[in-house]
Amino acid sequence: MRVFECKLTYSLVSLGEEIRLDRPEKVADYLRSAFDDNPMQEAFYCVYLDRKNHPLGRHLITLGTVDSTLVSCREVFRGAIVAGCSALVVAHNLCAAAHRLCYVTSRAMWSACGPFTRGSLCA
């Protein structure tokens, strides 16, 4: 039987003032450089926060293809547990064409499913 050890390594992303990620705009600014690394591929990141919403780090969960990415909750929560964070932000970039397709599909599903399931679908 194989036994694996999980390690957490930190590398400095930015040096500067202490930031607090308490608004979506701040999270977008924080992750902008990460998404610029692979602009033609979809990426799924997790940002781990302490109890005062200061970032402990960010983690690239998966790097997909040009129009899709596969994410499991196991990968999302593994890093959060190892980092010992109090809050978790997940972020995913979409290309414009894929976002339009997703929006049209969601609108079609909303009209097909009726008013009772609209709150559970993601636009």
XYZ file of C-alpha atoms in Angstrom:
123
model
C 0.000 0.000 0.000
C 1.249 3.475 -0.877
C 0.949 6.318 1.613
C 1.237 9.886 0.335
C 2.188 13.040 2.177
C 0.591 16.377 1.340
C 2.821 19.460 1.445
C 1.937 23.092 1.131
C 4.548 25.427 -0.350
C 4.338 29.186 -0.490
C 5.855 31.395 -3.172
C 5.628 35.175 -3.143
C 3.150 36.521 -5.697
C 3.282 40.188 -4.805
C 5.003 42.394 -2.312
C 3.139 45.442 -1.191
C 0.329 46.662 0.957
C -1.996 44.318 2.766
C -5.158 43.822 0.747
C -8.591 42.723 1.819
C -10.702 40.821 -0.694
C -14.143 41.898 0.422
C -15.618 42.844 -2.984
C -15.755 40.998 -6.333
C -13.784 43.800 -8.012
C -10.886 43.306 -5.618
C -10.880 39.560 -6.243
C -10.836 40.195 -10.004
C -7.870 42.555 -9.635
C -6.088 40.017 -7.440
C -6.544 37.231 -10.001
C -6.004 39.277 -13.168
C -2.323 38.375 -13.473
C -3.081 34.687 -12.887
C -5.593 34.549 -15.718
C -3.221 36.426 -18.028
C -0.752 33.515 -17.882
C -2.955 31.344 -20.143
C -5.422 33.647 -21.923
C -6.565 31.080 -24.506
C -7.425 28.356 -21.995
C -10.056 28.183 -19.329
C -8.643 28.138 -15.816
C -10.228 27.456 -12.441
C -8.611 29.080 -9.389
C -9.272 28.979 -5.667
C -8.316 31.874 -3.416
C -7.884 30.984 0.236
C -8.761 33.701 2.754
C -8.222 34.141 6.477
C -10.989 35.287 8.794
C -10.441 38.955 7.866
C -10.604 38.223 4.106
C -6.871 38.642 3.592
C -5.603 36.232 0.938
C -3.508 33.343 2.165
C -2.848 32.258 -1.401
C -4.263 31.234 -4.720
C -4.223 27.820 -6.307
C -4.708 26.780 -9.912
C -7.063 23.827 -9.596
C -7.269 22.921 -13.261
C -6.313 24.289 -16.637
C -8.798 23.245 -19.281
C -9.010 23.422 -23.030
C -10.151 26.314 -25.146
C -13.819 25.835 -24.218
C -14.124 23.607 -21.148
C -12.577 22.674 -17.839
C -13.353 19.844 -15.450
C -13.374 20.482 -11.692
C -14.143 18.136 -8.831
C -15.102 19.307 -5.356
C -12.364 17.038 -3.997
C -9.654 19.209 -5.594
C -11.348 22.431 -4.518
C -11.612 21.547 -0.838
C -8.323 19.668 -0.507
C -6.287 22.877 -0.792
C -8.670 24.760 1.477
C -8.299 22.172 4.211
C -4.523 21.976 3.887
C -4.213 25.782 3.912
C -6.469 26.049 6.971
C -8.444 28.905 5.465
C -11.612 30.461 6.886
C -13.137 31.392 3.533
C -12.801 30.262 -0.034
C -13.327 32.102 -3.328
C -13.557 30.146 -6.564
C -12.926 31.873 -9.878
C -13.207 30.728 -13.465
C -12.466 32.630 -16.645
C -14.668 32.205 -19.679
C -13.982 33.223 -23.241
C -16.670 35.427 -24.760
C -17.975 32.815 -27.216
C -18.370 30.164 -24.539
C -20.098 32.637 -22.217
C -22.632 33.552 -24.915
C -23.337 29.871 -25.539
C -23.730 29.199 -21.810
C -26.090 32.164 -21.433
C -28.280 31.074 -24.352
C -28.388 27.505 -23.041
C -29.336 28.690 -19.553
C -32.091 30.937 -20.900
C -33.448 28.028 -22.950
C -33.318 25.750 -19.909
C -35.099 28.360 -17.785
C -37.973 28.615 -20.231
C -38.155 24.813 -20.552
C -38.000 24.048 -16.810
C -40.527 26.567 -15.615
C -40.457 29.124 -12.796
C -39.810 26.722 -9.902
C -36.246 25.785 -10.897
C -34.970 29.186 -11.996
C -33.296 29.950 -8.696
C -31.162 26.813 -8.876
C -29.766 27.390 -12.377
C -26.639 29.411 -12.940
C -26.762 32.148 -15.595
